[in-house]
Amino acid sequence: MATIGGGPPFTGSVSYLLSSLGYLSASGFAASLATVDLEPRHFALLQHISGAEGRSQQELGDLLHIPASRMVAIVDELEGRGLLERRVNPRDRRAHALHLTPKGRRALTKSLTLAGQHEERICRALTGAQRDQLLRLLNGVAADLGLRPGVHPGLTQTHRDCPTPPPA
Amino acid sequence: MATIGGGPPFTGSVSYLLSSLGYLSASGFAASLATVDLEPRHFALLQHISGAEGRSQQELGDLLHIPASRMVAIVDELEGRGLLERRVNPRDRRAHALHLTPKGRRALTKSLTLAGQHEERICRALTGAQRDQLLRLLNGVAADLGLRPGVHPGLTQTHRDCPTPPPA
DNA sequence: TATTGTTATACTCTATAACTATA
DNA sequence: TATAGTTATAGAGTATAACAATA
């Protein structure tokens, strides 16, 4: 398994390929989102608000594992551009209820279109059957590793250790 | 493809799964490497020096897409710990020839063992046949996307846009 | 004059923790 | 007293570009 010196089988490691392709996929999608002046974190928040409107910053931050102090800037940015609004919660006037605006919904729709195009680029080399097969295998690994659907682990904490160099 | 509001099929996107699993794989391996006080960048450099000793910082930086000013700190760290040495190049006394020390070779061997263990963790849910199948599919996508074997794209530039939120 | 390596500066991003207003 | 949100401060990491030595 550990072949020092000789040509290392970079193509023989699932973990290394996942790390490299994952980075490529993430950065490629971020570049695509940048064409509509959004970052992945903004997209993630818009999508989760869309899933259930009216939740507080704290609730969404807990769900996405984004600390409260970071949430402020993200919500500020999106509210400043008119994509969402903070409404007063009559039950608890400390907590803001987050809602998408019509403009925010349009931005989300556009982003989802970009995500679809990105998915097609990533899967361009695969037949339909191969893509299904790949999906099954990846979902199996994801379930085994305890990945929570819809919560990207990279949003959770600071991404300081993202890249993985080639294992044996 | 774009399912707003309803439960989004997080498990139906190859690009999103790659991004999430890639982050998990990268951060998990980084955590494993941390047990021997190394970062992925250090491991990558040790391994590439091992592949061909005596190259200059510039050559290795160009290969790994690491700017010269960042190379200095990485080489400083590894040299300070006695894992590699800068030797004077008789042909060009500006360029340092980088060589592993015996201690550096041992650290590399240990790191490769950790990489093997990490690979097993990631693939734990897969049968041997499934793992081979997954390798073939991932290599197909990697080749299509122009991924260069042995050069992790995350080392290339600053990893600021690593996480990808869930596409449709 | 160009190039290798180094250093210095400025900038971005983040977490931590203090702070306010409500409860 | 505790909690939601905000703000301020300090720290880590980076790129850019100036710099020194050699070619």
mmCIF file of N, CA and C in Angstrom, chain A residues 17-107:
data_model
loop_
_atom_site.group_PDB
_atom_site.id
_atom_site.type_symbol
_atom_site.label_atom_id
_atom_site.label_comp_id
_atom_site.label_asym_id
_atom_site.label_seq_id
_atom_site.Cartn_x
_atom_site.Cartn_y
_atom_site.Cartn_z
ATOM 1 N N LEU A 17 -8.935 10.781 -4.101
ATOM 2 C CA LEU A 17 -9.771 11.221 -5.221
ATOM 3 C C LEU A 17 -10.977 12.013 -4.720
ATOM 4 N N LEU A 18 -11.566 11.567 -3.623
ATOM 5 C CA LEU A 18 -12.702 12.305 -3.066
ATOM 6 C C LEU A 18 -12.281 13.707 -2.659
ATOM 7 N N SER A 19 -11.122 13.796 -2.008
ATOM 8 C CA SER A 19 -10.650 15.096 -1.552
ATOM 9 C C SER A 19 -10.384 16.038 -2.731
ATOM 10 N N SER A 20 -9.704 15.523 -3.754
ATOM 11 C CA SER A 20 -9.375 16.362 -4.914
ATOM 12 C C SER A 20 -10.625 16.754 -5.685
ATOM 13 N N LEU A 21 -11.450 15.753 -6.000
ATOM 14 C CA LEU A 21 -12.661 16.043 -6.762
ATOM 15 C C LEU A 21 -13.616 16.906 -5.955
ATOM 16 N N GLY A 22 -13.652 16.688 -4.657
ATOM 17 C CA GLY A 22 -14.505 17.498 -3.799
ATOM 18 C C GLY A 22 -14.096 18.954 -3.829
ATOM 19 N N TYR A 23 -12.795 19.186 -3.800
ATOM 20 C CA TYR A 23 -12.328 20.562 -3.866
ATOM 21 C C TYR A 23 -12.687 21.189 -5.213
ATOM 22 N N LEU A 24 -12.477 20.411 -6.274
ATOM 23 C CA LEU A 24 -12.791 20.894 -7.613
ATOM 24 C C LEU A 24 -14.273 21.207 -7.748
ATOM 25 N N SER A 25 -15.098 20.320 -7.212
ATOM 26 C CA SER A 25 -16.535 20.536 -7.286
ATOM 27 C C SER A 25 -16.943 21.767 -6.498
ATOM 28 N N ALA A 26 -16.404 21.904 -5.285
ATOM 29 C CA ALA A 26 -16.762 23.027 -4.435
ATOM 30 C C ALA A 26 -16.313 24.355 -5.033
ATOM 31 N N SER A 27 -15.064 24.393 -5.497
ATOM 32 C CA SER A 27 -14.560 25.670 -6.019
ATOM 33 C C SER A 27 -15.233 26.004 -7.343
ATOM 34 N N GLY A 28 -15.546 24.972 -8.133
ATOM 35 C CA GLY A 28 -16.231 25.222 -9.395
ATOM 36 C C GLY A 28 -17.623 25.781 -9.175
ATOM 37 N N PHE A 29 -18.311 25.235 -8.210
ATOM 38 C CA PHE A 29 -19.650 25.744 -7.932
ATOM 39 C C PHE A 29 -19.596 27.146 -7.350
ATOM 40 N N ALA A 30 -18.602 27.386 -6.504
ATOM 41 C CA ALA A 30 -18.438 28.732 -5.947
ATOM 42 C C ALA A 30 -18.200 29.737 -7.072
ATOM 43 N N ALA A 31 -17.401 29.346 -8.057
ATOM 44 C CA ALA A 31 -17.138 30.245 -9.186
ATOM 45 C C ALA A 31 -18.415 30.496 -9.973
ATOM 46 N N SER A 32 -19.226 29.462 -10.112
ATOM 47 C CA SER A 32 -20.483 29.613 -10.835
ATOM 48 C C SER A 32 -21.425 30.546 -10.079
ATOM 49 N N LEU A 33 -21.512 30.356 -8.788
ATOM 50 C CA LEU A 33 -22.360 31.217 -7.946
ATOM 51 C C LEU A 33 -21.892 32.664 -7.980
ATOM 52 N N ALA A 34 -20.581 32.843 -8.128
ATOM 53 C CA ALA A 34 -20.031 34.198 -8.118
ATOM 54 C C ALA A 34 -20.571 35.026 -9.279
ATOM 55 N N THR A 35 -21.034 34.360 -10.323
ATOM 56 C CA THR A 35 -21.585 35.105 -11.463
ATOM 57 C C THR A 35 -22.880 35.815 -11.081
ATOM 58 N N VAL A 36 -23.530 35.379 -10.012
ATOM 59 C CA VAL A 36 -24.705 36.097 -9.508
ATOM 60 C C VAL A 36 -24.388 36.733 -8.163
ATOM 61 N N ASP A 37 -23.105 36.935 -7.914
ATOM 62 C CA ASP A 37 -22.647 37.642 -6.706
ATOM 63 C C ASP A 37 -23.108 36.976 -5.427
ATOM 64 N N LEU A 38 -23.048 35.654 -5.398
ATOM 65 C CA LEU A 38 -23.373 34.929 -4.184
ATOM 66 C C LEU A 38 -22.218 34.003 -3.819
ATOM 67 N N GLU A 39 -22.089 33.751 -2.519
ATOM 68 C CA GLU A 39 -21.140 32.744 -2.066
ATOM 69 C C GLU A 39 -21.921 31.529 -1.582
ATOM 70 N N PRO A 40 -21.231 30.384 -1.521
ATOM 71 C CA PRO A 40 -21.904 29.157 -1.089
ATOM 72 C C PRO A 40 -22.674 29.323 0.219
ATOM 73 N N ARG A 41 -22.106 30.046 1.170
ATOM 74 C CA ARG A 41 -22.796 30.227 2.451
ATOM 75 C C ARG A 41 -24.115 30.945 2.279
ATOM 76 N N HIS A 42 -24.133 31.944 1.357
ATOM 77 C CA HIS A 42 -25.374 32.674 1.116
ATOM 78 C C HIS A 42 -26.424 31.753 0.495
ATOM 79 N N PHE A 43 -25.966 30.980 -0.473
ATOM 80 C CA PHE A 43 -26.871 30.044 -1.113
ATOM 81 C C PHE A 43 -27.437 29.054 -0.097
ATOM 82 N N ALA A 44 -26.568 28.523 0.740
ATOM 83 C CA ALA A 44 -27.025 27.555 1.737
ATOM 84 C C ALA A 44 -28.095 28.163 2.635
ATOM 85 N N LEU A 45 -27.869 29.409 3.039
ATOM 86 C CA LEU A 45 -28.840 30.042 3.931
ATOM 87 C C LEU A 45 -30.162 30.291 3.215
ATOM 88 N N LEU A 46 -30.085 30.829 1.989
ATOM 89 C CA LEU A 46 -31.314 31.074 1.229
ATOM 90 C C LEU A 46 -32.122 29.788 1.100
ATOM 91 N N GLN A 47 -31.425 28.705 0.788
ATOM 92 C CA GLN A 47 -32.126 27.447 0.580
ATOM 93 C C GLN A 47 -32.767 26.929 1.875
ATOM 94 N N HIS A 48 -32.057 27.084 2.977
ATOM 95 C CA HIS A 48 -32.627 26.585 4.225
ATOM 96 C C HIS A 48 -33.760 27.472 4.736
ATOM 97 N N ILE A 49 -33.677 28.759 4.463
ATOM 98 C CA ILE A 49 -34.817 29.610 4.814
ATOM 99 C C ILE A 49 -36.026 29.201 3.984
ATOM 100 N N SER A 50 -35.760 28.944 2.710
ATOM 101 C CA SER A 50 -36.844 28.543 1.822
ATOM 102 C C SER A 50 -37.528 27.275 2.315
ATOM 103 N N GLY A 51 -36.757 26.386 2.914
ATOM 104 C CA GLY A 51 -37.314 25.130 3.400
ATOM 105 C C GLY A 51 -38.294 25.325 4.544
ATOM 106 N N ALA A 52 -38.123 26.382 5.330
ATOM 107 C CA ALA A 52 -39.042 26.678 6.438
ATOM 108 C C ALA A 52 -38.819 28.121 6.840
ATOM 109 N N GLU A 53 -39.699 29.005 6.400
ATOM 110 C CA GLU A 53 -39.516 30.427 6.663
ATOM 111 C C GLU A 53 -39.895 30.773 8.092
ATOM 112 N N GLY A 54 -39.313 31.867 8.573
ATOM 113 C CA GLY A 54 -39.676 32.379 9.877
ATOM 114 C C GLY A 54 -38.783 31.930 11.016
ATOM 115 N N ARG A 55 -37.804 31.084 10.731
ATOM 116 C CA ARG A 55 -36.923 30.653 11.813
ATOM 117 C C ARG A 55 -35.959 31.773 12.182
ATOM 118 N N SER A 56 -35.393 31.673 13.374
ATOM 119 C CA SER A 56 -34.480 32.702 13.863
ATOM 120 C C SER A 56 -33.072 32.448 13.351
ATOM 121 N N GLN A 57 -32.219 33.459 13.474
ATOM 122 C CA GLN A 57 -30.817 33.307 13.095
ATOM 123 C C GLN A 57 -30.168 32.183 13.899
ATOM 124 N N GLN A 58 -30.530 32.122 15.160
ATOM 125 C CA GLN A 58 -29.947 31.107 16.031
ATOM 126 C C GLN A 58 -30.310 29.700 15.547
ATOM 127 N N GLU A 59 -31.567 29.499 15.252
ATOM 128 C CA GLU A 59 -32.001 28.179 14.793
ATOM 129 C C GLU A 59 -31.254 27.773 13.532
ATOM 130 N N LEU A 60 -31.179 28.686 12.585
ATOM 131 C CA LEU A 60 -30.514 28.358 11.323
ATOM 132 C C LEU A 60 -29.019 28.188 11.534
ATOM 133 N N GLY A 61 -28.448 29.018 12.401
ATOM 134 C CA GLY A 61 -27.026 28.877 12.694
ATOM 135 C C GLY A 61 -26.715 27.535 13.335
ATOM 136 N N ASP A 62 -27.561 27.127 14.255
ATOM 137 C CA ASP A 62 -27.367 25.824 14.894
ATOM 138 C C ASP A 62 -27.469 24.705 13.856
ATOM 139 N N LEU A 63 -28.463 24.818 12.989
ATOM 140 C CA LEU A 63 -28.668 23.785 11.967
ATOM 141 C C LEU A 63 -27.466 23.668 11.038
ATOM 142 N N LEU A 64 -26.965 24.821 10.599
ATOM 143 C CA LEU A 64 -25.855 24.815 9.638
ATOM 144 C C LEU A 64 -24.497 24.811 10.333
ATOM 145 N N HIS A 65 -24.524 24.858 11.651
ATOM 146 C CA HIS A 65 -23.270 24.914 12.419
ATOM 147 C C HIS A 65 -22.460 26.155 12.097
ATOM 148 N N ILE A 66 -23.165 27.261 11.980
ATOM 149 C CA ILE A 66 -22.511 28.551 11.768
ATOM 150 C C ILE A 66 -22.674 29.369 13.043
ATOM 151 N N PRO A 67 -21.583 29.818 13.657
ATOM 152 C CA PRO A 67 -21.685 30.580 14.902
ATOM 153 C C PRO A 67 -22.458 31.879 14.707
ATOM 154 N N ALA A 68 -23.077 32.322 15.780
ATOM 155 C CA ALA A 68 -23.984 33.463 15.713
ATOM 156 C C ALA A 68 -23.310 34.701 15.135
ATOM 157 N N SER A 69 -22.058 34.912 15.529
ATOM 158 C CA SER A 69 -21.390 36.141 15.087
ATOM 159 C C SER A 69 -21.135 36.117 13.579
ATOM 160 N N ARG A 70 -21.007 34.908 13.000
ATOM 161 C CA ARG A 70 -20.838 34.851 11.551
ATOM 162 C C ARG A 70 -22.170 35.020 10.846
ATOM 163 N N MET A 71 -23.223 34.518 11.474
ATOM 164 C CA MET A 71 -24.554 34.647 10.876
ATOM 165 C C MET A 71 -24.905 36.106 10.623
ATOM 166 N N VAL A 72 -24.514 36.973 11.539
ATOM 167 C CA VAL A 72 -24.870 38.389 11.424
ATOM 168 C C VAL A 72 -24.435 38.946 10.072
ATOM 169 N N ALA A 73 -23.179 38.696 9.725
ATOM 170 C CA ALA A 73 -22.649 39.260 8.484
ATOM 171 C C ALA A 73 -23.349 38.672 7.263
ATOM 172 N N ILE A 74 -23.636 37.377 7.318
ATOM 173 C CA ILE A 74 -24.291 36.726 6.180
ATOM 174 C C ILE A 74 -25.690 37.289 5.989
ATOM 175 N N VAL A 75 -26.432 37.390 7.092
ATOM 176 C CA VAL A 75 -27.799 37.916 7.000
ATOM 177 C C VAL A 75 -27.766 39.386 6.611
ATOM 178 N N ASP A 76 -26.819 40.144 7.167
ATOM 179 C CA ASP A 76 -26.663 41.557 6.795
ATOM 180 C C ASP A 76 -26.517 41.700 5.279
ATOM 181 N N GLU A 77 -25.606 40.901 4.733
ATOM 182 C CA GLU A 77 -25.325 40.968 3.299
ATOM 183 C C GLU A 77 -26.594 40.710 2.476
ATOM 184 N N LEU A 78 -27.298 39.639 2.828
ATOM 185 C CA LEU A 78 -28.476 39.254 2.043
ATOM 186 C C LEU A 78 -29.636 40.234 2.250
ATOM 187 N N GLU A 79 -29.754 40.752 3.467
ATOM 188 C CA GLU A 79 -30.815 41.720 3.703
ATOM 189 C C GLU A 79 -30.505 43.030 2.991
ATOM 190 N N GLY A 80 -29.223 43.416 3.022
ATOM 191 C CA GLY A 80 -28.821 44.647 2.348
ATOM 192 C C GLY A 80 -29.097 44.621 0.863
ATOM 193 N N ARG A 81 -29.087 43.437 0.290
ATOM 194 C CA ARG A 81 -29.359 43.308 -1.137
ATOM 195 C C ARG A 81 -30.815 42.971 -1.406
ATOM 196 N N GLY A 82 -31.602 42.973 -0.372
ATOM 197 C CA GLY A 82 -33.046 42.773 -0.555
ATOM 198 C C GLY A 82 -33.443 41.355 -0.881
ATOM 199 N N LEU A 83 -32.626 40.376 -0.488
ATOM 200 C CA LEU A 83 -32.960 38.981 -0.790
ATOM 201 C C LEU A 83 -33.717 38.314 0.360
ATOM 202 N N LEU A 84 -33.581 38.872 1.539
ATOM 203 C CA LEU A 84 -34.359 38.357 2.677
ATOM 204 C C LEU A 84 -34.648 39.513 3.605
ATOM 205 N N GLU A 85 -35.525 39.284 4.559
ATOM 206 C CA GLU A 85 -35.805 40.323 5.544
ATOM 207 C C GLU A 85 -35.912 39.729 6.932
ATOM 208 N N ARG A 86 -35.487 40.545 7.892
ATOM 209 C CA ARG A 86 -35.643 40.190 9.301
ATOM 210 C C ARG A 86 -36.961 40.777 9.772
ATOM 211 N N ARG A 87 -37.889 39.928 10.170
ATOM 212 C CA ARG A 87 -39.155 40.434 10.686
ATOM 213 C C ARG A 87 -39.182 40.269 12.198
ATOM 214 N N VAL A 88 -39.896 41.161 12.848
ATOM 215 C CA VAL A 88 -39.984 41.047 14.296
ATOM 216 C C VAL A 88 -40.889 39.881 14.647
ATOM 217 N N ASN A 89 -40.437 39.134 15.639
ATOM 218 C CA ASN A 89 -41.221 38.005 16.123
ATOM 219 C C ASN A 89 -42.073 38.495 17.280
ATOM 220 N N PRO A 90 -43.402 38.487 17.115
ATOM 221 C CA PRO A 90 -44.268 39.036 18.166
ATOM 222 C C PRO A 90 -44.143 38.274 19.481
ATOM 223 N N ARG A 91 -43.788 36.983 19.404
ATOM 224 C CA ARG A 91 -43.678 36.188 20.635
ATOM 225 C C ARG A 91 -42.394 36.494 21.396
ATOM 226 N N ASP A 92 -41.344 36.779 20.657
ATOM 227 C CA ASP A 92 -40.054 37.056 21.297
ATOM 228 C C ASP A 92 -39.351 38.124 20.483
ATOM 229 N N ARG A 93 -39.356 39.317 21.001
ATOM 230 C CA ARG A 93 -38.859 40.429 20.193
ATOM 231 C C ARG A 93 -37.344 40.498 20.138
ATOM 232 N N ARG A 94 -36.674 39.542 20.788
ATOM 233 C CA ARG A 94 -35.227 39.464 20.604
ATOM 234 C C ARG A 94 -34.883 38.751 19.307
ATOM 235 N N ALA A 95 -35.656 37.704 19.011
ATOM 236 C CA ALA A 95 -35.342 36.849 17.865
ATOM 237 C C ALA A 95 -35.952 37.393 16.578
ATOM 238 N N HIS A 96 -35.154 37.411 15.508
ATOM 239 C CA HIS A 96 -35.647 37.851 14.204
ATOM 240 C C HIS A 96 -36.139 36.654 13.409
ATOM 241 N N ALA A 97 -37.305 36.798 12.812
ATOM 242 C CA ALA A 97 -37.814 35.748 11.931
ATOM 243 C C ALA A 97 -37.330 36.037 10.518
ATOM 244 N N LEU A 98 -36.624 35.095 9.925
ATOM 245 C CA LEU A 98 -36.043 35.314 8.600
ATOM 246 C C LEU A 98 -36.991 34.820 7.503
ATOM 247 N N HIS A 99 -37.227 35.706 6.531
ATOM 248 C CA HIS A 99 -38.107 35.378 5.407
ATOM 249 C C HIS A 99 -37.457 35.791 4.094
ATOM 250 N N LEU A 100 -37.682 34.997 3.059
ATOM 251 C CA LEU A 100 -37.200 35.370 1.732
ATOM 252 C C LEU A 100 -38.105 36.433 1.143
ATOM 253 N N THR A 101 -37.514 37.333 0.368
ATOM 254 C CA THR A 101 -38.306 38.268 -0.433
ATOM 255 C C THR A 101 -38.526 37.636 -1.808
ATOM 256 N N PRO A 102 -39.440 38.189 -2.584
ATOM 257 C CA PRO A 102 -39.603 37.689 -3.965
ATOM 258 C C PRO A 102 -38.271 37.712 -4.713
ATOM 259 N N LYS A 103 -37.502 38.774 -4.514
ATOM 260 C CA LYS A 103 -36.186 38.843 -5.154
ATOM 261 C C LYS A 103 -35.277 37.721 -4.669
ATOM 262 N N GLY A 104 -35.390 37.394 -3.387
ATOM 263 C CA GLY A 104 -34.606 36.303 -2.835
ATOM 264 C C GLY A 104 -35.000 34.964 -3.436
ATOM 265 N N ARG A 105 -36.294 34.803 -3.656
ATOM 266 C CA ARG A 105 -36.754 33.555 -4.259
ATOM 267 C C ARG A 105 -36.252 33.433 -5.701
ATOM 268 N N ARG A 106 -36.233 34.553 -6.395
ATOM 269 C CA ARG A 106 -35.707 34.505 -7.768
ATOM 270 C C ARG A 106 -34.222 34.170 -7.756
ATOM 271 N N ALA A 107 -33.487 34.759 -6.810
ATOM 272 C CA ALA A 107 -32.058 34.461 -6.712
ATOM 273 C C ALA A 107 -31.820 32.992 -6.400
#
